[in-house]
Coordinates of C-alpha atoms and ligand atoms in Angstrom, one line a residue:
M1 CA -0.2 0.2 0.1
K2 CA 2.7 2.2 1.1
R3 CA 4.6 1.4 -2.1
F4 CA 1.5 1.9 -4.3
S5 CA 0.6 5.7 -2.5
L6 CA 4.4 6.6 -3.4
L7 CA 4.1 5.3 -7.2
L8 CA 0.9 7.5 -7.2
I9 CA 2.8 10.5 -6.1
F10 CA 5.7 9.9 -8.5
S11 CA 3.1 9.5 -11.2
A12 CA 1.3 13.1 -10.2
W13 CA 4.9 14.8 -9.9
L14 CA 5.7 13.6 -13.4
C15 CA 2.6 14.7 -14.8
C16 CA 3.1 18.7 -13.4
P17 CA 5.9 20.4 -14.9
A18 CA 9.0 20.4 -12.9
G19 CA 8.8 22.6 -9.9
Y20 CA 5.2 23.7 -10.4
G21 CA 3.8 21.2 -8.1
Q22 CA 0.0 21.2 -8.5
Q23 CA 0.0 24.7 -9.6
M24 CA -2.6 25.1 -12.4
A25 CA -1.3 28.4 -13.7
W26 CA 2.5 29.0 -14.0
H27 CA 4.8 31.5 -15.8
I28 CA 2.3 34.5 -14.9
V29 CA 3.8 37.5 -16.1
T30 CA 2.1 41.1 -16.8
T31 CA 3.5 42.5 -20.0
V32 CA 3.2 45.9 -21.7
A33 CA 0.1 46.8 -24.0
E34 CA 0.7 49.6 -26.5
N35 CA -0.9 52.0 -24.1
P36 CA 0.2 50.9 -20.5
A37 CA -1.8 53.3 -19.1
S38 CA -5.4 51.9 -20.1
A39 CA -4.3 48.1 -20.5
V40 CA -1.8 45.3 -19.8
T41 CA -1.6 41.5 -20.8
V42 CA -1.6 38.8 -18.7
N43 CA 0.4 35.9 -19.8
Y44 CA 0.3 32.4 -18.3
H45 CA 0.9 28.6 -19.1
C46 CA -2.3 26.5 -17.8
S47 CA -3.0 22.8 -17.3
S48 CA -6.8 23.5 -17.9
S49 CA -8.8 24.7 -20.9
D50 CA -11.2 26.4 -18.1
S51 CA -9.3 29.7 -16.9
Y52 CA -9.9 33.3 -16.7
V53 CA -8.3 36.5 -14.9
L54 CA -10.1 38.0 -12.0
Y55 CA -9.0 41.6 -11.6
T56 CA -9.6 44.5 -9.3
L57 CA -8.5 47.8 -7.7
E58 CA -5.7 46.7 -5.2
S59 CA -7.8 49.0 -2.9
D60 CA -10.1 46.0 -3.1
P61 CA -8.3 42.9 -1.6
D62 CA -11.6 40.7 -1.3
F63 CA -12.0 41.1 -5.0
A64 CA -15.8 42.4 -4.1
M65 CA -15.7 44.6 -7.4
A66 CA -13.6 42.4 -9.4
K67 CA -14.0 41.9 -13.3
K68 CA -13.4 38.6 -15.4
A69 CA -11.1 39.1 -18.3
W70 CA -11.5 36.1 -20.8
P71 CA -7.7 34.7 -22.2
V72 CA -7.1 33.7 -25.8
C73 CA -5.7 30.2 -25.0
Q74 CA -3.4 28.1 -27.3
R75 CA -2.5 24.2 -26.6
W76 CA 1.1 24.2 -27.2
S77 CA 4.3 22.2 -26.7
T78 CA 7.6 22.3 -28.7
A79 CA 6.9 18.7 -29.6
E80 CA 6.8 19.7 -33.6
I81 CA 9.6 22.2 -33.2
P82 CA 12.7 21.4 -35.0
N83 CA 16.0 21.3 -32.8
T84 CA 14.1 21.9 -29.5
A85 CA 15.5 20.2 -26.4
R86 CA 13.6 16.9 -26.1
N87 CA 14.5 16.7 -22.4
S88 CA 12.4 19.9 -21.8
T89 CA 9.0 19.8 -20.1
F90 CA 8.0 22.3 -23.2
Y91 CA 8.7 19.3 -25.4
T92 CA 7.2 16.6 -23.2
Q93 CA 4.1 18.5 -21.5
E94 CA 1.3 20.1 -23.6
R95 CA -0.5 22.9 -21.9
Y96 CA -2.6 25.4 -22.8
V97 CA -0.7 29.2 -23.4
C98 CA -2.9 32.0 -22.5
H99 CA -3.1 35.7 -22.6
A100 CA -5.6 37.9 -21.7
T101 CA -5.7 41.6 -22.3
L102 CA -7.1 43.8 -19.0
S103 CA -8.5 47.1 -20.9
G104 CA -10.0 50.2 -19.8
L105 CA -8.1 50.5 -16.8
A106 CA -7.5 53.7 -15.0
A107 CA -4.3 56.1 -15.5
D108 CA -1.5 55.8 -12.4
T109 CA -3.4 53.0 -10.6
R110 CA -2.6 50.0 -8.7
Y111 CA -4.6 46.6 -9.8
C112 CA -4.3 43.0 -8.6
Y113 CA -5.6 39.9 -10.3
K114 CA -5.7 36.0 -10.1
I115 CA -6.0 33.5 -12.6
V116 CA -9.2 31.3 -11.7
T117 CA -8.4 27.7 -13.0
D118 CA -11.2 25.3 -12.9
G119 CA -12.9 27.2 -9.8
S120 CA -10.0 27.9 -7.4
G121 CA -7.6 30.7 -7.7
S122 CA -3.8 31.4 -7.9
D123 CA -2.1 33.8 -5.5
V124 CA -2.6 37.3 -6.1
R125 CA -0.6 39.4 -8.1
S126 CA -0.4 43.5 -8.9
F127 CA 0.8 45.8 -11.3
R128 CA 0.6 49.9 -11.6
T129 CA -0.8 51.3 -14.7
A130 CA 1.3 54.1 -16.5
G131 CA -0.3 57.6 -17.1
V132 CA 1.8 58.9 -14.2
P133 CA 1.7 63.0 -14.3
G134 CA 4.7 64.7 -14.2
N135 CA 8.2 62.7 -13.4
W136 CA 8.1 58.9 -13.3
K137 CA 10.8 56.2 -13.8
F138 CA 11.3 52.7 -15.0
V139 CA 14.2 50.3 -14.4
A140 CA 16.3 48.3 -17.0
F141 CA 17.7 45.1 -16.7
T142 CA 20.0 43.0 -19.4
D143 CA 21.2 39.2 -19.8
F144 CA 19.7 37.4 -16.7
Q145 CA 21.0 34.6 -18.4
H146 CA 19.5 32.9 -15.6
R147 CA 20.4 29.5 -14.9
E148 CA 20.1 29.1 -11.3
N149 CA 22.6 32.3 -11.1
P150 CA 22.6 33.9 -7.2
V151 CA 22.8 36.9 -8.6
T152 CA 19.4 37.6 -10.8
L153 CA 16.7 37.3 -8.3
P154 CA 18.3 39.4 -5.3
L155 CA 19.2 42.0 -8.0
V156 CA 15.8 42.1 -9.2
R157 CA 14.6 42.3 -5.5
Q158 CA 16.9 45.3 -5.0
M159 CA 15.5 47.3 -7.9
K160 CA 12.2 46.7 -7.1
E161 CA 12.8 48.4 -3.4
L162 CA 15.0 51.4 -5.0
A163 CA 12.5 52.0 -7.4
S164 CA 9.1 51.0 -5.7
D165 CA 7.2 53.7 -7.8
A166 CA 8.5 52.3 -11.2
V167 CA 5.7 51.9 -13.7
L168 CA 7.7 49.6 -15.7
M169 CA 10.5 46.8 -15.8
L170 CA 12.3 46.1 -19.0
C171 CA 15.1 43.6 -19.8
S172 CA 17.4 44.3 -23.3
G173 CA 17.5 40.2 -23.8
D174 CA 19.0 36.9 -23.1
Q175 CA 16.6 36.3 -20.3
I176 CA 17.8 32.7 -19.9
D177 CA 20.4 30.6 -21.4
V178 CA 19.0 28.0 -23.4
A179 CA 15.4 29.1 -24.3
G180 CA 14.3 25.5 -25.2
N181 CA 14.8 24.4 -21.4
E182 CA 11.9 25.2 -19.5
Y183 CA 13.4 25.0 -16.3
E184 CA 15.7 27.9 -16.8
W185 CA 12.5 30.1 -17.3
T186 CA 11.0 28.6 -14.4
F187 CA 13.9 29.8 -12.3
L188 CA 13.6 33.2 -13.8
L189 CA 10.0 33.7 -13.7
D190 CA 8.1 31.3 -11.2
N191 CA 9.2 32.6 -7.5
D192 CA 8.2 35.6 -5.2
V193 CA 10.5 38.3 -6.7
F194 CA 9.9 38.5 -10.3
R195 CA 6.3 39.4 -10.0
D196 CA 4.1 42.4 -9.4
F197 CA 5.0 44.9 -12.0
V198 CA 4.5 45.3 -15.7
Y199 CA 7.1 43.8 -18.0
A200 CA 8.9 44.4 -21.4
C201 CA 11.7 42.5 -23.4
S202 CA 13.4 41.9 -26.4
P203 CA 14.7 38.8 -27.4
G204 CA 18.2 37.9 -26.9
D205 CA 20.3 35.6 -29.2
H206 CA 19.7 33.1 -26.3
A207 CA 15.9 33.1 -27.1
Y208 CA 16.8 31.4 -30.3
W209 CA 18.8 28.5 -28.3
A210 CA 16.9 25.4 -28.8
S211 CA 18.4 23.0 -27.0
D212 CA 21.6 22.1 -25.1
K213 CA 24.9 21.4 -27.1
V214 CA 24.7 18.8 -29.7
D215 CA 28.0 17.6 -31.5
G216 CA 29.6 20.6 -30.1
H217 CA 27.0 23.3 -31.3
Y218 CA 24.0 24.6 -29.8
P219 CA 21.1 24.1 -32.1
Q220 CA 19.0 27.4 -32.8
Y221 CA 15.4 27.9 -33.3
D222 CA 14.2 30.1 -36.7
Y223 CA 12.1 31.8 -34.2
A224 CA 12.0 32.5 -30.8
Y225 CA 8.9 30.2 -30.3
T226 CA 9.4 29.7 -26.3
F227 CA 9.8 34.0 -26.0
N228 CA 6.5 34.1 -27.8
H229 CA 4.6 31.5 -25.9
L230 CA 5.9 33.2 -22.5
F231 CA 5.2 37.1 -23.1
K232 CA 2.4 38.5 -25.3
F233 CA 3.6 41.9 -26.7
P234 CA 1.4 44.5 -28.7
D235 CA 0.8 43.0 -32.3
N236 CA 2.5 46.1 -34.0
G237 CA 6.1 44.8 -35.1
A238 CA 7.6 43.9 -38.3
P239 CA 6.3 41.1 -40.7
D240 CA 8.5 38.7 -39.7
S241 CA 9.4 39.6 -36.4
R242 CA 6.1 40.1 -34.8
N243 CA 6.1 40.0 -30.8
T244 CA 10.2 40.3 -30.8
S245 CA 10.0 43.8 -32.4
Y246 CA 7.0 45.8 -31.0
W247 CA 6.5 49.4 -29.8
F248 CA 4.6 51.0 -26.8
R249 CA 4.0 54.5 -25.7
C250 CA 4.6 54.8 -22.0
N251 CA 3.5 58.4 -20.6
N252 CA 5.9 60.7 -22.7
V253 CA 8.2 57.8 -23.9
L254 CA 8.1 55.5 -27.2
F255 CA 9.8 52.3 -26.5
V256 CA 10.7 50.2 -29.3
S257 CA 11.9 46.4 -29.0
L258 CA 14.2 45.1 -31.9
D259 CA 15.1 41.8 -32.7
M260 CA 18.6 41.1 -33.2
H261 CA 17.9 37.5 -34.1
N262 CA 20.1 34.4 -33.2
S263 CA 23.8 33.9 -32.7
D264 CA 24.7 33.3 -36.4
I265 CA 22.7 35.5 -38.0
S266 CA 22.8 39.3 -38.6
T267 CA 22.0 40.0 -42.3
G268 CA 18.9 39.3 -44.1
T269 CA 15.4 40.2 -45.3
R270 CA 14.2 40.2 -41.5
F271 CA 16.6 42.7 -40.9
S272 CA 15.9 44.9 -43.7
D273 CA 12.2 44.4 -43.0
Q274 CA 12.8 45.3 -39.8
L275 CA 14.7 48.3 -40.5
R276 CA 11.6 49.4 -43.0
W277 CA 9.2 48.8 -40.4
F278 CA 11.2 51.1 -37.5
E279 CA 11.3 53.9 -40.5
E280 CA 7.5 53.4 -41.3
T281 CA 6.7 53.3 -37.4
L282 CA 8.6 56.2 -36.6
D283 CA 7.5 58.8 -39.4
R284 CA 3.7 57.6 -38.5
L285 CA 4.2 58.0 -34.4
A286 CA 6.3 61.6 -35.2
G287 CA 5.1 64.3 -32.7
T288 CA 3.8 61.8 -30.1
Y289 CA 6.4 61.5 -27.6
Q290 CA 9.1 63.5 -25.9
Y291 CA 11.7 61.0 -25.6
L292 CA 12.6 57.8 -27.7
V293 CA 14.0 54.8 -26.1
V294 CA 15.2 51.7 -28.1
F295 CA 15.5 48.2 -26.6
E296 CA 17.9 45.4 -28.4
H297 CA 20.0 42.7 -27.5
K298 CA 23.3 43.3 -29.3
S299 CA 24.9 46.4 -28.5
I300 CA 26.1 47.8 -31.8
F301 CA 28.7 49.8 -30.2
G302 CA 30.0 47.6 -28.1
S303 CA 32.9 45.1 -28.0
E304 CA 34.2 44.7 -31.7
I305 CA 35.9 41.3 -30.4
V306 CA 33.0 39.4 -28.2
D307 CA 30.9 39.2 -31.2
S308 CA 32.6 40.7 -34.5
A309 CA 29.6 40.2 -36.6
V310 CA 27.8 42.9 -34.8
A311 CA 30.5 45.8 -35.6
R312 CA 30.7 44.2 -39.1
N313 CA 27.1 43.8 -40.0
L314 CA 24.9 45.4 -37.4
R315 CA 26.5 48.4 -36.6
P316 CA 26.4 50.0 -40.2
Q317 CA 22.8 48.8 -40.8
W318 CA 21.2 50.4 -37.6
F319 CA 23.4 53.7 -36.8
P320 CA 22.3 55.6 -39.6
I321 CA 18.4 54.8 -38.9
F322 CA 19.2 55.8 -34.7
R323 CA 20.8 59.0 -36.3
K324 CA 18.2 59.7 -38.5
Y325 CA 15.4 59.4 -35.9
R326 CA 17.4 60.8 -32.9
V327 CA 16.9 57.7 -30.5
D328 CA 17.7 59.5 -26.9
L329 CA 18.8 55.8 -25.5
V330 CA 19.7 52.5 -26.7
L331 CA 19.8 49.6 -24.1
S332 CA 21.6 46.7 -25.0
G333 CA 23.4 43.6 -23.8
H334 CA 25.4 40.4 -25.3
D335 CA 28.8 41.4 -24.7
H336 CA 28.8 40.7 -20.7
I337 CA 31.0 43.9 -20.4
Y338 CA 29.7 47.2 -19.1
S339 CA 29.9 49.8 -21.8
R340 CA 28.6 53.4 -22.3
T341 CA 28.9 55.6 -24.7
F342 CA 29.4 59.3 -25.1
A343 CA 26.4 61.0 -26.9
L344 CA 26.9 59.7 -30.8
D345 CA 25.8 61.7 -34.1
G346 CA 25.8 58.5 -36.0
D347 CA 29.0 56.7 -35.2
R348 CA 30.9 60.1 -33.6
P349 CA 30.4 61.8 -30.4
T350 CA 28.5 64.6 -30.5
T351 CA 28.2 67.7 -28.1
D352 CA 24.8 68.8 -29.9
P353 CA 22.3 68.3 -27.5
E354 CA 19.7 67.9 -30.5
K355 CA 21.6 64.9 -31.8
G356 CA 23.1 62.7 -29.4
T357 CA 22.1 58.9 -28.7
F358 CA 23.6 57.4 -25.7
Y359 CA 23.9 53.5 -26.0
L360 CA 24.1 51.9 -22.8
D361 CA 25.1 47.9 -22.5
M362 CA 25.3 47.0 -19.0
G363 CA 26.5 43.8 -19.4
S364 CA 25.0 41.4 -17.1
S365 CA 21.9 41.3 -14.4
G366 CA 23.3 37.7 -13.9
D367 CA 26.6 36.2 -13.2
K368 CA 27.9 35.6 -16.8
R369 CA 30.9 38.3 -17.2
R370 CA 33.4 38.7 -19.6
P371 CA 36.9 40.7 -19.0
L372 CA 37.4 44.0 -20.9
D373 CA 39.0 44.0 -24.2
R374 CA 40.9 46.6 -26.5
S375 CA 38.2 47.5 -28.8
L376 CA 36.3 49.1 -25.6
T377 CA 39.4 50.6 -23.7
E378 CA 40.9 52.0 -26.8
S379 CA 37.5 53.2 -28.1
P380 CA 37.2 57.1 -28.6
R381 CA 33.2 56.6 -28.5
H382 CA 32.7 55.4 -24.7
A383 CA 32.6 57.1 -21.9
R384 CA 32.8 54.4 -19.3
V385 CA 33.6 50.8 -19.3
L386 CA 33.8 48.3 -16.6
D387 CA 35.4 45.0 -16.3
L388 CA 32.4 43.3 -14.6
K389 CA 34.7 40.0 -14.3
E390 CA 37.2 41.5 -12.2
L391 CA 34.8 43.7 -10.3
D392 CA 32.5 40.7 -9.8
M393 CA 29.7 43.1 -10.6
S394 CA 26.4 42.5 -12.2
C395 CA 24.3 45.6 -13.0
A396 CA 20.8 47.3 -13.6
C397 CA 19.4 51.0 -13.6
T398 CA 17.0 52.9 -12.8
V399 CA 15.9 55.8 -15.8
D400 CA 14.2 58.8 -14.1
V401 CA 12.1 60.4 -16.7
E402 CA 12.1 64.2 -16.1
A403 CA 10.6 67.2 -17.9
N404 CA 14.4 68.2 -19.5
R405 CA 16.3 64.9 -19.3
L406 CA 16.4 61.4 -18.6
L407 CA 18.4 60.7 -15.7
V408 CA 20.2 57.0 -15.7
T409 CA 21.7 55.8 -12.8
V410 CA 23.4 52.4 -12.8
Y411 CA 23.7 49.9 -9.6
D412 CA 25.6 47.2 -8.8
Q413 CA 24.2 44.0 -7.1
H414 CA 24.7 45.7 -3.5
G415 CA 23.0 49.0 -4.3
H416 CA 26.1 51.2 -5.1
T417 CA 26.1 53.5 -7.9
V418 CA 28.7 52.7 -10.6
D419 CA 27.7 55.2 -13.3
S420 CA 25.2 57.7 -14.1
F421 CA 24.6 60.3 -17.0
A422 CA 22.2 62.3 -18.3
V423 CA 20.5 62.4 -21.7
P424 CA 19.1 66.0 -22.5
R425 CA 15.7 66.4 -23.7
K426 CA 15.4 67.3 -27.4
Q427 CA 13.1 69.2 -29.2
R428 CA 10.8 67.1 -31.4
Ligands
FE2_1 FE1 23.7 37.3 -23.2

């Protein structure tokens, strides 16, 4: 009898994705909608076809005035996707991938919600809508590359405390190491830290890493399948990069996510289509924002040695476009080295406040770090570079959006300020 009970428990454990226990909904994340002052999207994976989101004002903790939002759900696994990790629960366990848009929300207001599955509710999550009058702030990370590293979650917790009034958390790619491994996403998303904020992210090249090494190589996805089934972003992106490229307007800032694709590809029609989409989007939205922030994974003015294809291929594609639209700030990662440029007009430093674009690669919000190389230490474009490996340092930043500037303050994992700079407001 005892052996039979143990068998039952073991069978139940096998049926549930590793680490979820009896949870009916997991990977619960709140993502930005096109206008996060009035709408957000709730994303989750679910073992049941019967689920919805119950949401209300945070001032209504008993959910007495709660409303329902019905999700769009899709049965999904990676079983049919080439190259993917076959030992992953993404592969072995089909589930419902759901997203529900909560719309008609009041600006600058805290809400809470839970996922109701087969009649029982998840724990309660919260978020704050945008639409903040006056100054406001957001937080940015890069490269959590979360394979059980000890840095990421304490760093996220620290930034939530340092910027408790932030309306947005953003990451410029490489949230995980191998995107086909569900357990890596679980470590990042399913805990008491990575929650209660509105999130936006661009895909890193690791969002295309389909499985662990096979014959000395990491098999790649042709699309960011798992990223796209964890995060639903505004459906306004480039034709062949939907959901990985997109834009949203948060208060007076226009944010644009770009998809810099996988480890092997840095040219081709997906890039030319995305360039065209970027120009068309910016032309259409001219006059509707005060600041322009791009987040994309591969830093076009980062190290020329870590990934030489970035300087060779991506840089000449993108810097003339960023120059044309006078982007204020480009948030990137990829190098695992900290590098921050002076204001650049195209590819050259400028002191003209109407022209400058600042490029910030914070290197790592996890524990993967690389030493400095001479392409950065000898660079005339860079105002500050940090050897994260030597310093045993990881970074995240707050961006204060003020009437006449963006004030960027970069912190290490101990809460010390390691860099700060101001991006002056341009006439637009
Ligand atoms: Fe990375």
